[in-house]
Amino acid sequence: MAASVTGAPRCLKISCPLSLGTGDTCLENLELSQCTSYQGDAAALTSTTPEEVVEAPDPQSTSEPFDESPPTGIDFRSGQALDAKEARSITAQAETRLIMLTGAQHCGKTTLLAEIYEAFRQGPINEVRFAGSKTLIGFELRCHLARADSGRSAADTSRTTKADLRTMLHLKLRSTTGLDSGNDLLLYDLSGEAFEDVLKSAEVAQEVHAFERVDQLYVLLDGTKLANTRTRHAEIRKAQRFLRRLDEEKLLTMCRLVYLLCTKWDVVVQSGASDDVLEVLHALNGQPVAESASLKLHTHTLAARPSDSSEVPRWDGISELIQFWVKQQNDPLPPIRRPTPHSTTQGWIRFGLGGGFE
Amino acid sequence: MSSNVVILGLPGTGKTTFVAALYVALNHAAHDAVFDLKCSPSNATYFERIAEQYTAFKEVGHTPTTEFEIGTLQVRHRSSQELFEIHIPDLSGEAIDALWTARNADDNLFQLMQDATVGLIFVRPDPRRTPTIAEADEILNALGESSDDIGDIVTNKDMAIETTISEYDPGRASDDVKMVEIVQILTEEANSRRLQLFVIISAWDLVQNRNADVQPIEHLRQEFPLFCQFLESNPELFESSVLGLSAFGCDPADDTAIDTLSGQRPEKRCTLIMPDGKMTHDLSNLLALFLRENL
């Protein structure tokens, strides 16, 4: 039997936490010894170092042969979303702002991130250019289920779970005027499960260290729920309880801005409830984040990926958000004014600009 | 004076054809050429092989992944008689694609990126795209096809339909995204040197056949929007220019066009569209761009 040298463990699945060393189980929640996606014998990988010699598979075997050659050359960063440790490589190099998106499950956090990336793949957004990203694979993975390559016939987005340690996507933006030096953003996708846990437990809230570093916090409100009078207030109150928890735990020390973002605005418009929802959002605008907090709430509406039949255009509301992220670099204290009164025809486009998008 | 060039591009973007055309242009420099070859390379086996294929109108061979060719050309600036040494590597497109897919570079490529002062970045005129399901629906509707169960739409060459749900495969990412990452990695490894990048859109004759007035930068902006934004947003990291190049001179499968071209001198076959939009048949003009500070 011939012998070969094993390399570092590699998984056939690109985002496998085992392969990345960020978890004890694989994508299917299997332990290494049970996972069949590793290249080579899993048992051997658990017991050998990269330099150890293991027996090669039986040459008579009918199974697909794995590449037995040792990996050579230099490995680069994975291109995937970053965990806290990896994010330091970004923050150490450039002034970086941490922007957190959170909200209940299925409110559209990951879809928003995916569609921001898809929008830049079409060209600059309202005088803001894409200037780079260390997490292109992370963005690509989040877009995959909405692409034809996925083989699906309807767009979807993979869900972020609280087990995901790679929660941050990096995006460098630059104004087309070239007057800024570039804006390095870390976009933190806090899972719906983690959001719920924070509601339930102060201890859990304290464990999310990122809260203390957040510059801008965006709590997403599911437009589907806001459109329905039976679920509207529960959705808003959940967001308020979440913010109160962070305020009580004194976790928003670095935060300069808090937004309530109404997602799936196309659903709201289609339901005929847009005026009612705007009124509710309008009332929240300028309110304190929590009873004793000095931070004020702002509101905005978004339709990141509206349905084909919707009258609301794709990426509605995203360009204002992006412009704001870039402008803020030169404008550390956002001006706060009352929102522009909305008209019945264009109100859903204009509403929400009052919080600093102007 | 020497210049370290790294040639990067995905498979099939015309890197080897370019090296062949450049060698022919320098070796048989016309009287009005900007540069010529001062002397034959000490080891000319590789250059002679690809030059022979090029002059015979054969498709210049694909560089195998395992093969690594680096040639050194001693060139002379005709008007000043200044001499330059240019190290030109020919790497396989697969090795460059692996920067994105395998997140790995072999030692040779890594060293080249670290030493590079000039990057020649080759892209094809009709890149691979990754349309969203909605965009694919639109394309299929325009073609009168059913939009159910779309598996794969490849817009550069052909269209295939698969019906299986696929996991993400980085190898199938768009050329646009891959090129951003490849140049990001190049700049990260360049040890903080400000690079000169020349983005070369190959098979430019195909683009001109469709639109004679379009400029290379406009075409890049349209076909590689993310890459173009990236290039335009990082002047601290590199200086970039966009060129169009028809190195072979025509479609290699077009016998009539080859018959027409065969009456010309081989060094006049190629067409280069310079960043300022001017057209030249002297490929050594490209060298003048990246050696200009030393002239």
Short mmCIF file of N, CA, C and O in Angstrom, two decimals, chain A residues 157-242:
data_model
loop_
_atom_site.label_atom_id
_atom_site.label_comp_id
_atom_site.label_asym_id
_atom_site.label_seq_id
_atom_site.Cartn_x
_atom_site.Cartn_y
_atom_site.Cartn_z
N THR A 157 -33.17 33.28 1.10
CA THR A 157 -31.90 33.65 1.75
C THR A 157 -31.65 32.66 2.87
O THR A 157 -32.57 32.29 3.60
N SER A 158 -30.39 32.22 2.98
CA SER A 158 -30.07 31.29 4.06
C SER A 158 -30.19 32.04 5.39
O SER A 158 -29.90 33.22 5.47
N ARG A 159 -30.61 31.33 6.41
CA ARG A 159 -30.88 31.96 7.69
C ARG A 159 -29.60 32.00 8.54
O ARG A 159 -28.81 31.07 8.53
N THR A 160 -29.43 33.08 9.28
CA THR A 160 -28.31 33.17 10.21
C THR A 160 -28.76 32.57 11.54
O THR A 160 -29.83 32.90 12.04
N THR A 161 -27.97 31.66 12.07
CA THR A 161 -28.33 31.07 13.36
C THR A 161 -27.38 31.59 14.43
O THR A 161 -26.31 32.11 14.12
N LYS A 162 -27.78 31.39 15.68
CA LYS A 162 -26.92 31.92 16.75
C LYS A 162 -25.63 31.10 16.88
O LYS A 162 -24.67 31.54 17.51
N ALA A 163 -25.62 29.91 16.25
CA ALA A 163 -24.39 29.11 16.28
C ALA A 163 -23.33 29.68 15.34
O ALA A 163 -22.15 29.37 15.45
N ASP A 164 -23.76 30.53 14.41
CA ASP A 164 -22.80 31.13 13.48
C ASP A 164 -21.93 32.12 14.23
O ASP A 164 -22.43 33.09 14.79
N LEU A 165 -20.64 31.84 14.23
CA LEU A 165 -19.72 32.78 14.88
C LEU A 165 -19.22 33.82 13.89
O LEU A 165 -18.74 34.87 14.26
N ARG A 166 -19.34 33.47 12.62
CA ARG A 166 -18.89 34.40 11.58
C ARG A 166 -20.06 35.32 11.23
O ARG A 166 -20.84 35.04 10.33
N THR A 167 -20.16 36.39 11.97
CA THR A 167 -21.35 37.24 11.88
C THR A 167 -21.10 38.57 11.18
O THR A 167 -22.04 39.31 10.94
N MET A 168 -19.83 38.85 10.87
CA MET A 168 -19.54 40.20 10.36
C MET A 168 -19.08 40.18 8.91
O MET A 168 -18.19 39.42 8.54
N LEU A 169 -19.70 41.04 8.13
CA LEU A 169 -19.30 41.22 6.74
C LEU A 169 -18.58 42.56 6.62
O LEU A 169 -18.98 43.54 7.25
N HIS A 170 -17.53 42.56 5.83
CA HIS A 170 -16.76 43.79 5.65
C HIS A 170 -17.11 44.44 4.32
O HIS A 170 -17.27 43.76 3.31
N LEU A 171 -17.25 45.74 4.36
CA LEU A 171 -17.56 46.49 3.15
C LEU A 171 -16.80 47.81 3.23
O LEU A 171 -16.88 48.52 4.23
N LYS A 172 -16.06 48.10 2.18
CA LYS A 172 -15.40 49.40 2.12
C LYS A 172 -16.10 50.21 1.04
O LYS A 172 -16.22 49.75 -0.11
N LEU A 173 -16.54 51.38 1.41
CA LEU A 173 -17.28 52.24 0.48
C LEU A 173 -16.53 53.55 0.31
O LEU A 173 -15.81 53.99 1.20
N ARG A 174 -16.76 54.18 -0.82
CA ARG A 174 -16.12 55.48 -1.04
C ARG A 174 -17.02 56.34 -1.91
O ARG A 174 -17.60 55.85 -2.89
N SER A 175 -17.08 57.58 -1.55
CA SER A 175 -17.90 58.50 -2.32
C SER A 175 -17.27 58.72 -3.70
O SER A 175 -16.05 58.73 -3.84
N THR A 176 -18.09 58.88 -4.72
CA THR A 176 -17.55 59.10 -6.07
C THR A 176 -16.84 60.45 -6.17
O THR A 176 -16.07 60.67 -7.09
N THR A 177 -17.08 61.33 -5.22
CA THR A 177 -16.39 62.62 -5.23
C THR A 177 -14.93 62.43 -4.83
O THR A 177 -14.10 63.30 -5.10
N GLY A 178 -14.63 61.31 -4.19
CA GLY A 178 -13.25 61.02 -3.79
C GLY A 178 -12.76 61.87 -2.64
O GLY A 178 -11.58 61.89 -2.33
N LEU A 179 -13.67 62.58 -1.97
CA LEU A 179 -13.24 63.48 -0.91
C LEU A 179 -12.97 62.74 0.40
O LEU A 179 -12.21 63.21 1.23
N ASP A 180 -13.59 61.59 0.55
CA ASP A 180 -13.34 60.82 1.78
C ASP A 180 -12.19 59.86 1.54
O ASP A 180 -11.75 59.65 0.42
N SER A 181 -11.71 59.28 2.63
CA SER A 181 -10.59 58.34 2.49
C SER A 181 -11.09 56.91 2.45
O SER A 181 -10.32 55.97 2.57
N GLY A 182 -12.37 56.73 2.31
CA GLY A 182 -12.94 55.39 2.31
C GLY A 182 -13.57 55.10 3.65
O GLY A 182 -13.12 55.58 4.68
N ASN A 183 -14.62 54.33 3.63
CA ASN A 183 -15.35 54.01 4.85
C ASN A 183 -15.35 52.50 5.03
O ASN A 183 -15.99 51.78 4.28
N ASP A 184 -14.61 52.05 6.02
CA ASP A 184 -14.61 50.61 6.32
C ASP A 184 -15.74 50.31 7.29
O ASP A 184 -15.77 50.86 8.40
N LEU A 185 -16.63 49.45 6.86
CA LEU A 185 -17.78 49.10 7.68
C LEU A 185 -17.73 47.61 8.02
O LEU A 185 -17.40 46.79 7.16
N LEU A 186 -18.05 47.29 9.26
CA LEU A 186 -18.29 45.90 9.62
C LEU A 186 -19.78 45.77 9.88
O LEU A 186 -20.33 46.44 10.77
N LEU A 187 -20.43 44.95 9.07
CA LEU A 187 -21.88 44.80 9.18
C LEU A 187 -22.17 43.53 9.98
O LEU A 187 -21.90 42.42 9.52
N TYR A 188 -22.67 43.73 11.17
CA TYR A 188 -22.88 42.62 12.10
C TYR A 188 -24.32 42.11 11.96
O TYR A 188 -25.26 42.87 12.17
N ASP A 189 -24.44 40.84 11.61
CA ASP A 189 -25.75 40.22 11.42
C ASP A 189 -26.07 39.43 12.69
O ASP A 189 -25.64 38.29 12.84
N LEU A 190 -26.81 40.06 13.61
CA LEU A 190 -27.17 39.38 14.87
C LEU A 190 -28.44 38.56 14.61
O LEU A 190 -29.48 39.11 14.25
N SER A 191 -28.34 37.26 14.81
CA SER A 191 -29.42 36.35 14.41
C SER A 191 -30.72 36.64 15.17
O SER A 191 -30.72 37.20 16.27
N GLY A 192 -31.80 36.22 14.58
CA GLY A 192 -33.11 36.35 15.22
C GLY A 192 -33.17 35.60 16.54
O GLY A 192 -33.78 36.07 17.51
N GLU A 193 -32.49 34.45 16.59
CA GLU A 193 -32.48 33.67 17.83
C GLU A 193 -31.77 34.46 18.93
O GLU A 193 -32.23 34.51 20.07
N ALA A 194 -30.64 35.07 18.58
CA ALA A 194 -29.89 35.85 19.58
C ALA A 194 -30.71 37.06 20.03
O ALA A 194 -30.70 37.42 21.21
N PHE A 195 -31.44 37.65 19.09
CA PHE A 195 -32.31 38.78 19.41
C PHE A 195 -33.34 38.37 20.47
O PHE A 195 -33.55 39.07 21.47
N GLU A 196 -33.96 37.21 20.26
CA GLU A 196 -34.96 36.71 21.22
C GLU A 196 -34.31 36.41 22.57
O GLU A 196 -34.90 36.69 23.62
N ASP A 197 -33.11 35.86 22.54
CA ASP A 197 -32.42 35.52 23.79
C ASP A 197 -32.11 36.77 24.61
O ASP A 197 -32.18 36.75 25.84
N VAL A 198 -31.75 37.83 23.91
CA VAL A 198 -31.44 39.08 24.61
C VAL A 198 -32.70 39.61 25.29
O VAL A 198 -32.66 40.13 26.41
N LEU A 199 -33.83 39.44 24.62
CA LEU A 199 -35.10 39.86 25.23
C LEU A 199 -35.36 39.14 26.54
O LEU A 199 -35.85 39.71 27.51
N LYS A 200 -34.97 37.86 26.54
CA LYS A 200 -35.29 37.03 27.70
C LYS A 200 -34.28 37.16 28.83
O LYS A 200 -34.62 36.91 29.97
N SER A 201 -33.05 37.49 28.51
CA SER A 201 -32.02 37.38 29.54
C SER A 201 -31.00 38.51 29.48
O SER A 201 -30.35 38.73 28.45
N ALA A 202 -30.83 39.16 30.63
CA ALA A 202 -29.81 40.22 30.72
C ALA A 202 -28.42 39.62 30.60
O ALA A 202 -27.50 40.24 30.05
N GLU A 203 -28.29 38.39 31.10
CA GLU A 203 -27.00 37.72 31.05
C GLU A 203 -26.56 37.50 29.60
O GLU A 203 -25.41 37.74 29.24
N VAL A 204 -27.50 37.06 28.79
CA VAL A 204 -27.19 36.83 27.37
C VAL A 204 -26.80 38.16 26.72
O VAL A 204 -25.84 38.23 25.95
N ALA A 205 -27.52 39.21 27.05
CA ALA A 205 -27.20 40.53 26.47
C ALA A 205 -25.77 40.92 26.80
O ALA A 205 -25.04 41.43 25.95
N GLN A 206 -25.36 40.64 28.02
CA GLN A 206 -23.99 40.99 28.44
C GLN A 206 -22.95 40.17 27.69
O GLN A 206 -21.79 40.58 27.55
N GLU A 207 -23.36 38.98 27.24
CA GLU A 207 -22.40 38.10 26.55
C GLU A 207 -22.13 38.55 25.11
O GLU A 207 -21.15 38.13 24.51
N VAL A 208 -23.02 39.37 24.56
CA VAL A 208 -22.78 39.85 23.19
C VAL A 208 -21.91 41.09 23.27
O VAL A 208 -22.38 42.22 23.38
N HIS A 209 -20.61 40.86 23.24
CA HIS A 209 -19.68 41.97 23.46
C HIS A 209 -19.76 43.03 22.37
O HIS A 209 -19.37 44.17 22.58
N ALA A 210 -20.24 42.62 21.22
CA ALA A 210 -20.31 43.57 20.10
C ALA A 210 -21.21 44.76 20.43
O ALA A 210 -20.99 45.86 19.90
N PHE A 211 -22.21 44.59 21.30
CA PHE A 211 -23.11 45.70 21.62
C PHE A 211 -22.33 46.93 22.08
O PHE A 211 -22.68 48.06 21.76
N GLU A 212 -21.28 46.66 22.85
CA GLU A 212 -20.52 47.79 23.41
C GLU A 212 -19.70 48.53 22.36
O GLU A 212 -19.20 49.62 22.62
N ARG A 213 -19.50 47.90 21.19
CA ARG A 213 -18.71 48.52 20.13
C ARG A 213 -19.57 49.08 18.99
O ARG A 213 -19.06 49.68 18.05
N VAL A 214 -20.87 48.85 19.07
CA VAL A 214 -21.73 49.23 17.94
C VAL A 214 -21.79 50.75 17.79
O VAL A 214 -22.01 51.47 18.75
N ASP A 215 -21.57 51.22 16.56
CA ASP A 215 -21.70 52.65 16.27
C ASP A 215 -23.13 52.99 15.87
O ASP A 215 -23.65 54.04 16.20
N GLN A 216 -23.71 52.10 15.08
CA GLN A 216 -25.09 52.32 14.63
C GLN A 216 -25.86 51.01 14.78
O GLN A 216 -25.37 49.96 14.37
N LEU A 217 -27.02 51.11 15.35
CA LEU A 217 -27.83 49.91 15.57
C LEU A 217 -29.12 50.02 14.76
O LEU A 217 -29.84 51.03 14.86
N TYR A 218 -29.38 49.00 13.97
CA TYR A 218 -30.59 48.97 13.15
C TYR A 218 -31.44 47.78 13.59
O TYR A 218 -31.02 46.63 13.43
N VAL A 219 -32.58 48.08 14.17
CA VAL A 219 -33.50 47.00 14.55
C VAL A 219 -34.55 46.90 13.45
O VAL A 219 -35.26 47.87 13.16
N LEU A 220 -34.60 45.74 12.83
CA LEU A 220 -35.49 45.58 11.69
C LEU A 220 -36.88 45.13 12.14
O LEU A 220 -37.00 44.21 12.96
N LEU A 221 -37.87 45.79 11.62
CA LEU A 221 -39.26 45.44 11.90
C LEU A 221 -39.82 44.78 10.64
O LEU A 221 -39.70 45.34 9.54
N ASP A 222 -40.41 43.63 10.81
CA ASP A 222 -40.92 42.87 9.67
C ASP A 222 -42.17 43.57 9.11
O ASP A 222 -43.20 43.65 9.79
N GLY A 223 -42.05 44.09 7.88
CA GLY A 223 -43.17 44.81 7.27
C GLY A 223 -44.43 43.97 7.18
O GLY A 223 -45.55 44.49 7.28
N THR A 224 -44.27 42.68 7.03
CA THR A 224 -45.44 41.79 6.97
C THR A 224 -46.24 41.89 8.27
O THR A 224 -47.47 41.88 8.26
N LYS A 225 -45.50 41.99 9.37
CA LYS A 225 -46.18 42.08 10.68
C LYS A 225 -46.73 43.48 10.93
O LYS A 225 -47.78 43.63 11.55
N LEU A 226 -46.02 44.49 10.44
CA LEU A 226 -46.52 45.86 10.63
C LEU A 226 -47.78 46.10 9.79
O LEU A 226 -48.65 46.90 10.15
N ALA A 227 -47.88 45.40 8.68
CA ALA A 227 -49.04 45.59 7.81
C ALA A 227 -50.32 45.04 8.44
O ALA A 227 -51.43 45.45 8.09
N ASN A 228 -50.15 44.13 9.36
CA ASN A 228 -51.29 43.47 9.99
C ASN A 228 -51.53 44.10 11.36
O ASN A 228 -50.65 44.09 12.22
N THR A 229 -52.73 44.65 11.58
CA THR A 229 -53.00 45.34 12.85
C THR A 229 -52.88 44.41 14.05
O THR A 229 -52.56 44.85 15.15
N ARG A 230 -53.10 43.12 13.85
CA ARG A 230 -53.02 42.18 14.97
C ARG A 230 -51.58 41.93 15.42
O ARG A 230 -51.35 41.51 16.55
N THR A 231 -50.64 42.09 14.52
CA THR A 231 -49.24 41.80 14.88
C THR A 231 -48.38 43.06 14.94
O THR A 231 -47.24 43.00 15.40
N ARG A 232 -48.93 44.17 14.49
CA ARG A 232 -48.14 45.41 14.37
C ARG A 232 -47.52 45.84 15.69
O ARG A 232 -46.32 46.05 15.81
N HIS A 233 -48.34 45.95 16.70
CA HIS A 233 -47.84 46.52 17.96
C HIS A 233 -46.92 45.56 18.69
O HIS A 233 -45.96 45.98 19.34
N ALA A 234 -47.20 44.27 18.54
CA ALA A 234 -46.30 43.28 19.17
C ALA A 234 -44.91 43.39 18.56
O ALA A 234 -43.89 43.30 19.27
N GLU A 235 -44.87 43.58 17.26
CA GLU A 235 -43.57 43.69 16.57
C GLU A 235 -42.79 44.92 17.05
O GLU A 235 -41.60 44.85 17.32
N ILE A 236 -43.50 46.02 17.16
CA ILE A 236 -42.83 47.26 17.60
C ILE A 236 -42.40 47.15 19.06
O ILE A 236 -41.30 47.53 19.44
N ARG A 237 -43.28 46.59 19.87
CA ARG A 237 -42.95 46.51 21.31
C ARG A 237 -41.77 45.57 21.57
O ARG A 237 -40.99 45.79 22.49
N LYS A 238 -41.68 44.56 20.75
CA LYS A 238 -40.53 43.65 20.89
C LYS A 238 -39.23 44.43 20.65
O LYS A 238 -38.26 44.29 21.38
N ALA A 239 -39.24 45.26 19.62
CA ALA A 239 -38.05 46.07 19.31
C ALA A 239 -37.78 47.04 20.47
O ALA A 239 -36.62 47.23 20.87
N GLN A 240 -38.83 47.61 21.03
CA GLN A 240 -38.64 48.55 22.14
C GLN A 240 -38.09 47.85 23.38
O GLN A 240 -37.23 48.39 24.07
N ARG A 241 -38.59 46.63 23.63
CA ARG A 241 -38.08 45.88 24.79
C ARG A 241 -36.61 45.53 24.59
O ARG A 241 -35.82 45.55 25.53
N PHE A 242 -36.27 45.20 23.38
CA PHE A 242 -34.88 44.88 23.06
C PHE A 242 -33.99 46.09 23.36
O PHE A 242 -32.94 45.97 24.02
#
